[in-house]
Amino acid sequence: MSGERVERKENVNEMRRSLLKAAALASAASAITFVAVDKERLKKVLVPVKLEDILPEASAEGSELERKAAEKEKEMKRLCSEWTEKLCREQGEDSEACKEARKRCEMIKVKATPAKEGVHFAMALDLNKCIGCRRCAYACVMENNQARNLHIEWIKVLEMPREEMEFIYSKLDYTEAPKPDKVYVPVACMQCEDPPCVMVCPVRATWKEPDGIVVVDYDRCIGCRYCITACPYGARHFNWAKPYVPPTEINPNMHVLGNVIRQIHVVEKCTWCIQRTRDGGIPACVEVCPVGARVFGDLHDAESPIRRVIEEYGAFVLKPEAGTRPKFFYFFGPSRTPPRKEE
């Protein structure tokens, strides 16, 4: 790493520490309202921020992100090799698990594929089709290298009474599905047009890409969890411990802003399988759904499935009162009509 990069990294780290100090000072001042805020002290703690220092992608036109992807690829291979060596010592060099793990380590490729011009992704889910099987959640875990030891799932499937579709009546821990009197509502990141998580991040570690995907730079995240508090959908998750993915299950197809293996004490979220969709594919949850309940596509493409669904059946979003303008829609397909309360 060059001296310039080291210096910039040190500057960013110093800004992170300063921001946390400032937040602590501000919190203490607001907790005891009769204590005056020492503005001069705050001025010494707060450091002027330049956009190119904390968001290099904005000025580097992709070159900085490509450099970061190359560094992250080396890091992922080192981590995979570390886990693989331990596995091979335990199970033997000739074991199938050892061979599979070594193969996956060699296959790791971290991309920095940019958003395609003029594309704006969206997803919709047919509530009349979803059977609550949770296969979307399981596929998401495998595709996006989610830690197996932390029980983090980017997709949560809620079971609700068909006649009372309210969050207060929802259940996550149901054991049988589907049930005729229930409706199943998968919830994940809504990729909001006006994401509150982006607005509250003090170090701009999260932002909305031109294709509508809200991403996180996990190396920049300081773990303050402001974004978790701001998200009205509970779609962000914090790594309280060091994540672990069995090397035999690592998905080697990675994107630097997506499914790279995260580190401890950062916030992570769904990116609509950016490692797939940026290359013309579809998210794993869409691919694996056994009843075709999920629809994905480009809102700007008049022939895309997502446009046809919205135009033909109409659609609604969760918590519209939050004003976030989600790009994850729900609709009722032709088999049933939405449940209505009796007046």
mmCIF file of C-alpha atoms in Angstrom:
data_model
loop_
_atom_site.group_PDB
_atom_site.id
_atom_site.type_symbol
_atom_site.label_atom_id
_atom_site.label_comp_id
_atom_site.label_asym_id
_atom_site.label_seq_id
_atom_site.Cartn_x
_atom_site.Cartn_y
_atom_site.Cartn_z
ATOM 1 C CA MET A 1 0.000 0.000 0.000
ATOM 2 C CA SER A 2 1.445 3.382 -0.996
ATOM 3 C CA GLY A 3 2.250 6.123 1.498
ATOM 4 C CA GLU A 4 -0.580 8.252 0.098
ATOM 5 C CA ARG A 5 -3.137 5.474 0.673
ATOM 6 C CA VAL A 6 -1.853 4.822 4.189
ATOM 7 C CA GLU A 7 -2.083 8.525 4.992
ATOM 8 C CA ARG A 8 -5.626 8.745 3.612
ATOM 9 C CA LYS A 9 -6.679 5.660 5.587
ATOM 10 C CA GLU A 10 -5.223 7.175 8.753
ATOM 11 C CA ASN A 11 -7.088 10.420 8.044
ATOM 12 C CA VAL A 12 -10.362 8.537 7.608
ATOM 13 C CA ASN A 13 -9.798 6.606 10.839
ATOM 14 C CA GLU A 14 -9.048 9.849 12.656
ATOM 15 C CA MET A 15 -12.280 11.362 11.326
ATOM 16 C CA ARG A 16 -14.216 8.315 12.500
ATOM 17 C CA ARG A 17 -12.781 8.629 15.990
ATOM 18 C CA SER A 18 -13.533 12.338 16.028
ATOM 19 C CA LEU A 19 -17.123 11.784 14.954
ATOM 20 C CA LEU A 20 -17.660 9.229 17.697
ATOM 21 C CA LYS A 21 -16.176 11.616 20.250
ATOM 22 C CA ALA A 22 -18.463 14.366 19.006
ATOM 23 C CA ALA A 23 -21.487 12.066 19.204
ATOM 24 C CA ALA A 24 -20.581 11.149 22.769
ATOM 25 C CA LEU A 25 -20.240 14.799 23.732
ATOM 26 C CA ALA A 26 -23.526 15.699 22.092
ATOM 27 C CA SER A 27 -25.311 12.787 23.776
ATOM 28 C CA ALA A 28 -23.998 13.760 27.175
ATOM 29 C CA ALA A 29 -25.040 17.367 26.661
ATOM 30 C CA SER A 30 -28.561 16.428 25.579
ATOM 31 C CA ALA A 31 -29.020 13.908 28.395
ATOM 32 C CA ILE A 32 -28.564 16.630 31.035
ATOM 33 C CA THR A 33 -30.414 19.589 29.594
ATOM 34 C CA PHE A 34 -29.264 22.124 32.168
ATOM 35 C CA VAL A 35 -25.573 21.633 31.330
ATOM 36 C CA ALA A 36 -24.394 24.085 28.673
ATOM 37 C CA VAL A 37 -22.652 22.660 25.600
ATOM 38 C CA ASP A 38 -19.023 23.683 25.320
ATOM 39 C CA LYS A 39 -19.087 24.842 21.692
ATOM 40 C CA GLU A 40 -15.383 25.614 21.580
ATOM 41 C CA ARG A 41 -14.550 22.095 22.711
ATOM 42 C CA LEU A 42 -16.896 20.643 20.098
ATOM 43 C CA LYS A 43 -15.151 22.698 17.410
ATOM 44 C CA LYS A 44 -11.861 21.079 18.380
ATOM 45 C CA VAL A 45 -13.384 17.594 18.183
ATOM 46 C CA LEU A 46 -15.321 18.025 14.939
ATOM 47 C CA VAL A 47 -13.079 17.835 11.894
ATOM 48 C CA PRO A 48 -13.969 19.370 8.505
ATOM 49 C CA VAL A 49 -14.813 16.572 6.085
ATOM 50 C CA LYS A 50 -14.049 16.471 2.374
ATOM 51 C CA LEU A 51 -16.250 14.264 0.219
ATOM 52 C CA GLU A 52 -13.325 12.708 -1.632
ATOM 53 C CA ASP A 53 -11.773 11.613 1.677
ATOM 54 C CA ILE A 54 -14.732 9.575 2.902
ATOM 55 C CA LEU A 55 -16.466 8.788 -0.385
ATOM 56 C CA PRO A 56 -13.645 8.276 -2.892
ATOM 57 C CA GLU A 57 -15.957 6.516 -5.350
ATOM 58 C CA ALA A 58 -17.757 9.811 -5.922
ATOM 59 C CA SER A 59 -14.662 11.459 -7.378
ATOM 60 C CA ALA A 60 -12.644 8.510 -8.653
ATOM 61 C CA GLU A 61 -15.279 7.362 -11.175
ATOM 62 C CA GLY A 62 -14.889 3.737 -10.252
ATOM 63 C CA SER A 63 -11.094 3.511 -10.148
ATOM 64 C CA GLU A 64 -10.989 3.678 -6.352
ATOM 65 C CA LEU A 65 -13.707 1.047 -6.066
ATOM 66 C CA GLU A 66 -11.821 -1.256 -8.426
ATOM 67 C CA ARG A 67 -8.677 -0.851 -6.328
ATOM 68 C CA LYS A 68 -10.672 -1.635 -3.212
ATOM 69 C CA ALA A 69 -12.140 -4.731 -4.887
ATOM 70 C CA ALA A 70 -8.649 -6.006 -5.708
ATOM 71 C CA GLU A 71 -7.548 -5.535 -2.093
ATOM 72 C CA LYS A 72 -10.731 -7.146 -0.797
ATOM 73 C CA GLU A 73 -10.182 -10.159 -3.059
ATOM 74 C CA LYS A 74 -6.781 -10.765 -1.474
ATOM 75 C CA GLU A 75 -8.339 -10.395 1.969
ATOM 76 C CA MET A 76 -11.130 -12.874 1.160
ATOM 77 C CA LYS A 77 -8.653 -15.433 -0.167
ATOM 78 C CA ARG A 78 -6.510 -15.092 2.951
ATOM 79 C CA LEU A 79 -9.537 -15.556 5.186
ATOM 80 C CA CYS A 80 -10.767 -18.538 3.183
ATOM 81 C CA SER A 81 -7.305 -20.122 3.299
ATOM 82 C CA GLU A 82 -7.127 -19.625 7.061
ATOM 83 C CA TRP A 83 -10.440 -21.405 7.586
ATOM 84 C CA THR A 84 -9.521 -24.087 5.054
ATOM 85 C CA GLU A 85 -6.213 -24.929 6.721
ATOM 86 C CA LYS A 86 -8.024 -25.530 9.983
ATOM 87 C CA LEU A 87 -10.616 -27.692 8.227
ATOM 88 C CA CYS A 88 -7.968 -29.762 6.438
ATOM 89 C CA ARG A 89 -6.066 -30.368 9.664
ATOM 90 C CA GLU A 90 -9.245 -31.643 11.285
ATOM 91 C CA GLN A 91 -10.591 -33.764 8.415
ATOM 92 C CA GLY A 92 -7.455 -34.591 6.456
ATOM 93 C CA GLU A 93 -5.960 -33.318 3.221
ATOM 94 C CA ASP A 94 -7.619 -36.085 1.207
ATOM 95 C CA SER A 95 -11.116 -35.399 2.510
ATOM 96 C CA GLU A 96 -13.767 -34.150 0.109
ATOM 97 C CA ALA A 97 -14.430 -31.184 2.384
ATOM 98 C CA CYS A 98 -10.787 -30.116 2.235
ATOM 99 C CA LYS A 99 -10.697 -30.377 -1.556
ATOM 100 C CA GLU A 100 -13.936 -28.431 -1.924
ATOM 101 C CA ALA A 101 -12.742 -25.689 0.407
ATOM 102 C CA ARG A 102 -9.444 -25.268 -1.454
ATOM 103 C CA LYS A 103 -11.290 -25.102 -4.764
ATOM 104 C CA ARG A 104 -13.591 -22.368 -3.505
ATOM 105 C CA CYS A 105 -10.688 -20.328 -2.161
ATOM 106 C CA GLU A 106 -9.039 -20.406 -5.584
ATOM 107 C CA MET A 107 -12.296 -19.386 -7.289
ATOM 108 C CA ILE A 108 -12.876 -16.257 -5.195
ATOM 109 C CA LYS A 109 -13.341 -13.196 -7.377
ATOM 110 C CA VAL A 110 -14.372 -9.821 -5.952
ATOM 111 C CA LYS A 111 -15.906 -7.548 -8.569
ATOM 112 C CA ALA A 112 -16.596 -3.830 -8.679
ATOM 113 C CA THR A 113 -19.186 -3.953 -11.458
ATOM 114 C CA PRO A 114 -20.780 -0.484 -11.703
ATOM 115 C CA ALA A 115 -24.466 0.277 -12.115
ATOM 116 C CA LYS A 116 -25.727 0.227 -15.686
ATOM 117 C CA GLU A 117 -26.832 3.580 -17.002
ATOM 118 C CA GLY A 118 -30.585 4.047 -17.151
ATOM 119 C CA VAL A 119 -31.410 0.993 -15.013
ATOM 120 C CA HIS A 120 -33.468 1.251 -11.819
ATOM 121 C CA PHE A 121 -34.200 -2.051 -10.117
ATOM 122 C CA ALA A 122 -37.356 -2.961 -8.216
ATOM 123 C CA MET A 123 -38.917 -6.105 -6.780
ATOM 124 C CA ALA A 124 -42.493 -7.176 -6.123
ATOM 125 C CA LEU A 125 -44.012 -10.091 -4.248
ATOM 126 C CA ASP A 126 -47.357 -11.784 -4.862
ATOM 127 C CA LEU A 127 -48.956 -12.304 -1.462
ATOM 128 C CA ASN A 128 -51.426 -14.748 -2.982
ATOM 129 C CA LYS A 129 -48.573 -17.028 -4.034
ATOM 130 C CA CYS A 130 -46.114 -16.870 -1.127
ATOM 131 C CA ILE A 131 -46.397 -20.061 0.944
ATOM 132 C CA GLY A 132 -44.064 -19.031 3.765
ATOM 133 C CA CYS A 133 -41.532 -21.788 3.046
ATOM 134 C CA ARG A 134 -38.571 -19.486 3.838
ATOM 135 C CA ARG A 135 -36.540 -20.864 0.926
ATOM 136 C CA CYS A 136 -35.819 -17.283 -0.106
ATOM 137 C CA ALA A 137 -34.233 -16.607 3.287
ATOM 138 C CA TYR A 138 -32.124 -19.773 3.153
ATOM 139 C CA ALA A 139 -30.945 -19.060 -0.402
ATOM 140 C CA CYS A 140 -30.052 -15.516 0.619
ATOM 141 C CA VAL A 141 -27.855 -16.813 3.435
ATOM 142 C CA MET A 142 -25.930 -19.094 1.080
ATOM 143 C CA GLU A 143 -25.637 -16.654 -1.824
ATOM 144 C CA ASN A 144 -24.557 -13.681 0.253
ATOM 145 C CA ASN A 145 -22.048 -15.364 2.573
ATOM 146 C CA GLN A 146 -24.047 -14.582 5.686
ATOM 147 C CA ALA A 147 -22.410 -15.733 8.899
ATOM 148 C CA ARG A 148 -23.607 -19.130 10.058
ATOM 149 C CA ASN A 149 -22.593 -18.482 13.666
ATOM 150 C CA LEU A 150 -24.569 -15.249 14.135
ATOM 151 C CA HIS A 151 -27.991 -16.396 12.892
ATOM 152 C CA ILE A 152 -28.379 -13.251 10.801
ATOM 153 C CA GLU A 153 -30.920 -13.439 7.997
ATOM 154 C CA TRP A 154 -31.443 -10.506 5.663
ATOM 155 C CA ILE A 155 -34.916 -11.811 4.761
ATOM 156 C CA LYS A 156 -37.542 -12.244 7.459
ATOM 157 C CA VAL A 157 -40.843 -13.938 6.607
ATOM 158 C CA LEU A 158 -43.799 -12.771 8.685
ATOM 159 C CA GLU A 159 -46.985 -14.785 9.127
ATOM 160 C CA MET A 160 -50.125 -12.667 9.482
ATOM 161 C CA PRO A 161 -53.865 -13.393 9.693
ATOM 162 C CA ARG A 162 -55.456 -12.805 6.297
ATOM 163 C CA GLU A 163 -58.204 -10.728 7.862
ATOM 164 C CA GLU A 164 -55.863 -8.654 10.039
ATOM 165 C CA MET A 165 -52.772 -7.797 8.024
ATOM 166 C CA GLU A 166 -51.076 -5.786 10.732
ATOM 167 C CA PHE A 167 -47.527 -6.017 12.086
ATOM 168 C CA ILE A 168 -48.824 -6.327 15.636
ATOM 169 C CA TYR A 169 -50.369 -9.685 14.687
ATOM 170 C CA SER A 170 -47.331 -11.017 12.813
ATOM 171 C CA LYS A 171 -45.226 -14.045 13.793
ATOM 172 C CA LEU A 172 -41.668 -14.984 12.846
ATOM 173 C CA ASP A 173 -41.455 -18.301 14.666
ATOM 174 C CA TYR A 174 -44.225 -20.227 12.919
ATOM 175 C CA THR A 175 -43.474 -23.928 12.399
ATOM 176 C CA GLU A 176 -45.989 -24.967 9.737
ATOM 177 C CA ALA A 177 -46.866 -23.325 6.441
ATOM 178 C CA PRO A 178 -48.862 -22.562 4.459
ATOM 179 C CA LYS A 179 -52.088 -22.140 6.388
ATOM 180 C CA PRO A 180 -55.270 -21.143 4.535
ATOM 181 C CA ASP A 181 -56.156 -18.373 6.973
ATOM 182 C CA LYS A 182 -52.672 -16.814 6.903
ATOM 183 C CA VAL A 183 -50.726 -14.589 4.559
ATOM 184 C CA TYR A 184 -46.921 -14.615 4.412
ATOM 185 C CA VAL A 185 -45.020 -11.352 4.066
ATOM 186 C CA PRO A 186 -41.255 -11.524 3.427
ATOM 187 C CA VAL A 187 -39.465 -8.371 4.582
ATOM 188 C CA ALA A 188 -35.930 -7.265 3.730
ATOM 189 C CA CYS A 189 -34.237 -4.058 2.637
ATOM 190 C CA MET A 190 -36.738 -2.040 0.628
ATOM 191 C CA GLN A 191 -34.005 -0.223 -1.358
ATOM 192 C CA CYS A 192 -35.836 3.019 -0.609
ATOM 193 C CA GLU A 193 -35.759 5.956 -2.974
ATOM 194 C CA ASP A 194 -35.338 8.223 0.062
ATOM 195 C CA PRO A 195 -33.430 5.949 2.461
ATOM 196 C CA PRO A 196 -33.280 7.342 6.011
ATOM 197 C CA CYS A 197 -30.355 5.028 6.777
ATOM 198 C CA VAL A 198 -28.223 6.966 4.310
ATOM 199 C CA MET A 199 -29.135 10.321 5.790
ATOM 200 C CA VAL A 200 -28.089 9.423 9.347
ATOM 201 C CA CYS A 201 -24.745 7.734 8.631
ATOM 202 C CA PRO A 202 -22.059 10.023 10.119
ATOM 203 C CA VAL A 203 -19.262 8.708 7.881
ATOM 204 C CA ARG A 204 -21.241 8.138 4.676
ATOM 205 C CA ALA A 205 -20.530 4.437 4.731
ATOM 206 C CA THR A 206 -23.867 3.762 3.041
ATOM 207 C CA TRP A 207 -25.413 5.349 -0.022
ATOM 208 C CA LYS A 208 -27.872 4.745 -2.859
ATOM 209 C CA GLU A 209 -26.394 3.684 -6.185
ATOM 210 C CA PRO A 210 -27.721 4.977 -9.552
ATOM 211 C CA ASP A 211 -29.573 1.681 -10.133
ATOM 212 C CA GLY A 212 -31.458 2.124 -6.854
ATOM 213 C CA ILE A 213 -29.515 -0.368 -4.724
ATOM 214 C CA VAL A 214 -28.553 0.927 -1.283
ATOM 215 C CA VAL A 215 -25.055 -0.327 -0.500
ATOM 216 C CA VAL A 216 -22.624 -0.356 2.422
ATOM 217 C CA ASP A 217 -18.863 0.056 2.428
ATOM 218 C CA TYR A 218 -18.074 -2.381 5.232
ATOM 219 C CA ASP A 219 -14.529 -1.074 5.621
ATOM 220 C CA ARG A 220 -15.842 2.422 6.252
ATOM 221 C CA CYS A 221 -18.679 1.447 8.609
ATOM 222 C CA ILE A 222 -17.881 2.381 12.223
ATOM 223 C CA GLY A 223 -20.689 0.327 13.753
ATOM 224 C CA CYS A 224 -22.548 3.253 15.325
ATOM 225 C CA ARG A 225 -25.872 1.590 14.332
ATOM 226 C CA TYR A 226 -27.618 4.888 13.610
ATOM 227 C CA CYS A 227 -28.833 3.334 10.348
ATOM 228 C CA ILE A 228 -30.439 0.438 12.230
ATOM 229 C CA THR A 229 -32.384 2.907 14.335
ATOM 230 C CA ALA A 230 -33.409 4.935 11.287
ATOM 231 C CA CYS A 231 -34.654 1.991 9.197
ATOM 232 C CA PRO A 232 -38.431 1.568 9.675
ATOM 233 C CA TYR A 233 -38.312 -1.996 8.316
ATOM 234 C CA GLY A 234 -35.702 -3.568 10.600
ATOM 235 C CA ALA A 235 -33.700 -4.477 7.511
ATOM 236 C CA ARG A 236 -30.193 -3.842 8.841
ATOM 237 C CA HIS A 237 -28.218 -6.206 11.032
ATOM 238 C CA PHE A 238 -25.185 -5.762 13.277
ATOM 239 C CA ASN A 239 -22.347 -8.255 13.622
ATOM 240 C CA TRP A 240 -21.838 -8.543 17.361
ATOM 241 C CA ALA A 241 -19.220 -11.265 16.922
ATOM 242 C CA LYS A 242 -16.703 -12.277 14.273
ATOM 243 C CA PRO A 243 -18.656 -13.849 11.393
ATOM 244 C CA TYR A 244 -17.817 -17.357 10.208
ATOM 245 C CA VAL A 245 -18.749 -19.068 6.948
ATOM 246 C CA PRO A 246 -17.710 -22.711 6.405
ATOM 247 C CA PRO A 247 -15.095 -22.628 3.621
ATOM 248 C CA THR A 248 -16.961 -25.417 1.823
ATOM 249 C CA GLU A 249 -19.984 -23.102 1.550
ATOM 250 C CA ILE A 250 -18.347 -19.797 0.621
ATOM 251 C CA ASN A 251 -19.821 -18.240 -2.509
ATOM 252 C CA PRO A 252 -16.715 -17.201 -4.484
ATOM 253 C CA ASN A 253 -18.686 -14.860 -6.763
ATOM 254 C CA MET A 254 -18.482 -11.615 -4.780
ATOM 255 C CA HIS A 255 -19.029 -7.893 -5.193
ATOM 256 C CA VAL A 256 -17.071 -5.413 -3.094
ATOM 257 C CA LEU A 257 -20.311 -3.622 -2.130
ATOM 258 C CA GLY A 258 -22.296 -6.797 -1.603
ATOM 259 C CA ASN A 259 -21.582 -10.327 -0.452
ATOM 260 C CA VAL A 260 -17.954 -10.126 0.624
ATOM 261 C CA ILE A 261 -17.567 -11.729 4.040
ATOM 262 C CA ARG A 262 -18.177 -8.992 6.567
ATOM 263 C CA GLN A 263 -16.087 -8.269 9.634
ATOM 264 C CA ILE A 264 -17.048 -7.904 13.269
ATOM 265 C CA HIS A 265 -18.889 -4.773 14.452
ATOM 266 C CA VAL A 266 -20.324 -3.594 11.132
ATOM 267 C CA VAL A 267 -23.882 -3.302 9.854
ATOM 268 C CA GLU A 268 -24.947 -5.400 6.873
ATOM 269 C CA LYS A 269 -28.002 -5.636 4.634
ATOM 270 C CA CYS A 270 -29.554 -6.994 1.448
ATOM 271 C CA THR A 271 -28.261 -5.613 -1.861
ATOM 272 C CA TRP A 272 -30.561 -7.577 -4.175
ATOM 273 C CA CYS A 273 -27.604 -9.864 -4.921
ATOM 274 C CA ILE A 274 -25.606 -7.077 -6.541
ATOM 275 C CA GLN A 275 -23.007 -9.658 -7.581
ATOM 276 C CA ARG A 276 -25.705 -11.215 -9.790
ATOM 277 C CA THR A 277 -27.961 -8.370 -10.850
ATOM 278 C CA ARG A 278 -25.146 -6.093 -12.020
ATOM 279 C CA ASP A 279 -24.152 -8.897 -14.418
ATOM 280 C CA GLY A 280 -27.653 -9.383 -15.805
ATOM 281 C CA GLY A 281 -28.832 -12.078 -13.388
ATOM 282 C CA ILE A 282 -31.631 -12.150 -10.838
ATOM 283 C CA PRO A 283 -31.474 -12.270 -7.022
ATOM 284 C CA ALA A 284 -31.195 -15.707 -5.431
ATOM 285 C CA CYS A 285 -34.522 -15.265 -3.628
ATOM 286 C CA VAL A 286 -36.295 -14.781 -6.965
ATOM 287 C CA GLU A 287 -34.555 -17.760 -8.537
ATOM 288 C CA VAL A 288 -35.275 -20.203 -5.714
ATOM 289 C CA CYS A 289 -38.945 -19.376 -5.040
ATOM 290 C CA PRO A 290 -40.879 -22.603 -5.783
ATOM 291 C CA VAL A 291 -44.137 -20.803 -6.593
ATOM 292 C CA GLY A 292 -42.802 -17.807 -8.523
ATOM 293 C CA ALA A 293 -44.035 -15.307 -5.962
ATOM 294 C CA ARG A 294 -41.216 -12.826 -6.556
ATOM 295 C CA VAL A 295 -40.811 -10.551 -9.560
ATOM 296 C CA PHE A 296 -37.660 -8.541 -10.297
ATOM 297 C CA GLY A 297 -36.733 -6.133 -13.035
ATOM 298 C CA ASP A 298 -35.952 -2.668 -14.312
ATOM 299 C CA LEU A 299 -38.615 -0.026 -13.690
ATOM 300 C CA HIS A 300 -37.373 1.912 -16.716
ATOM 301 C CA ASP A 301 -37.974 -1.053 -19.033
ATOM 302 C CA ALA A 302 -41.590 -1.035 -20.237
ATOM 303 C CA GLU A 303 -41.344 -4.760 -21.062
ATOM 304 C CA SER A 304 -39.894 -5.868 -17.726
ATOM 305 C CA PRO A 305 -41.899 -8.212 -15.455
ATOM 306 C CA ILE A 306 -41.925 -5.669 -12.636
ATOM 307 C CA ARG A 307 -43.587 -3.051 -14.837
ATOM 308 C CA ARG A 308 -46.214 -5.503 -16.067
ATOM 309 C CA VAL A 309 -47.084 -6.575 -12.515
ATOM 310 C CA ILE A 310 -47.493 -3.028 -11.226
ATOM 311 C CA GLU A 311 -49.530 -1.935 -14.241
ATOM 312 C CA GLU A 312 -51.770 -5.014 -14.284
ATOM 313 C CA TYR A 313 -52.388 -5.685 -10.602
ATOM 314 C CA GLY A 314 -51.377 -2.501 -8.858
ATOM 315 C CA ALA A 315 -49.056 -2.632 -5.870
ATOM 316 C CA PHE A 316 -48.583 -1.287 -2.385
ATOM 317 C CA VAL A 317 -45.666 -0.751 -0.019
ATOM 318 C CA LEU A 318 -45.154 -1.301 3.680
ATOM 319 C CA LYS A 319 -45.297 1.703 6.000
ATOM 320 C CA PRO A 320 -45.979 4.376 3.370
ATOM 321 C CA GLU A 321 -46.325 6.890 6.194
ATOM 322 C CA ALA A 322 -42.540 6.669 6.691
ATOM 323 C CA GLY A 323 -42.079 8.535 3.408
ATOM 324 C CA THR A 324 -39.142 6.384 2.294
ATOM 325 C CA ARG A 325 -40.609 5.464 -1.135
ATOM 326 C CA PRO A 326 -39.633 1.765 -1.102
ATOM 327 C CA LYS A 327 -38.784 -0.080 -4.303
ATOM 328 C CA PHE A 328 -40.006 -3.384 -2.872
ATOM 329 C CA PHE A 329 -43.690 -3.750 -3.724
ATOM 330 C CA TYR A 330 -46.418 -6.168 -2.698
ATOM 331 C CA PHE A 331 -49.439 -7.153 -4.756
ATOM 332 C CA PHE A 332 -52.292 -9.644 -4.819
ATOM 333 C CA GLY A 333 -52.268 -11.791 -7.930
ATOM 334 C CA PRO A 334 -55.368 -13.057 -9.735
ATOM 335 C CA SER A 335 -56.091 -16.070 -7.509
ATOM 336 C CA ARG A 336 -57.524 -14.038 -4.628
ATOM 337 C CA THR A 337 -58.441 -10.489 -3.772
ATOM 338 C CA PRO A 338 -56.936 -8.577 -0.862
ATOM 339 C CA PRO A 339 -58.645 -9.292 2.459
ATOM 340 C CA ARG A 340 -61.005 -6.535 3.481
ATOM 341 C CA LYS A 341 -62.338 -5.765 6.911
ATOM 342 C CA GLU A 342 -66.086 -5.677 7.268
ATOM 343 C CA GLU A 343 -67.392 -2.186 7.785
#
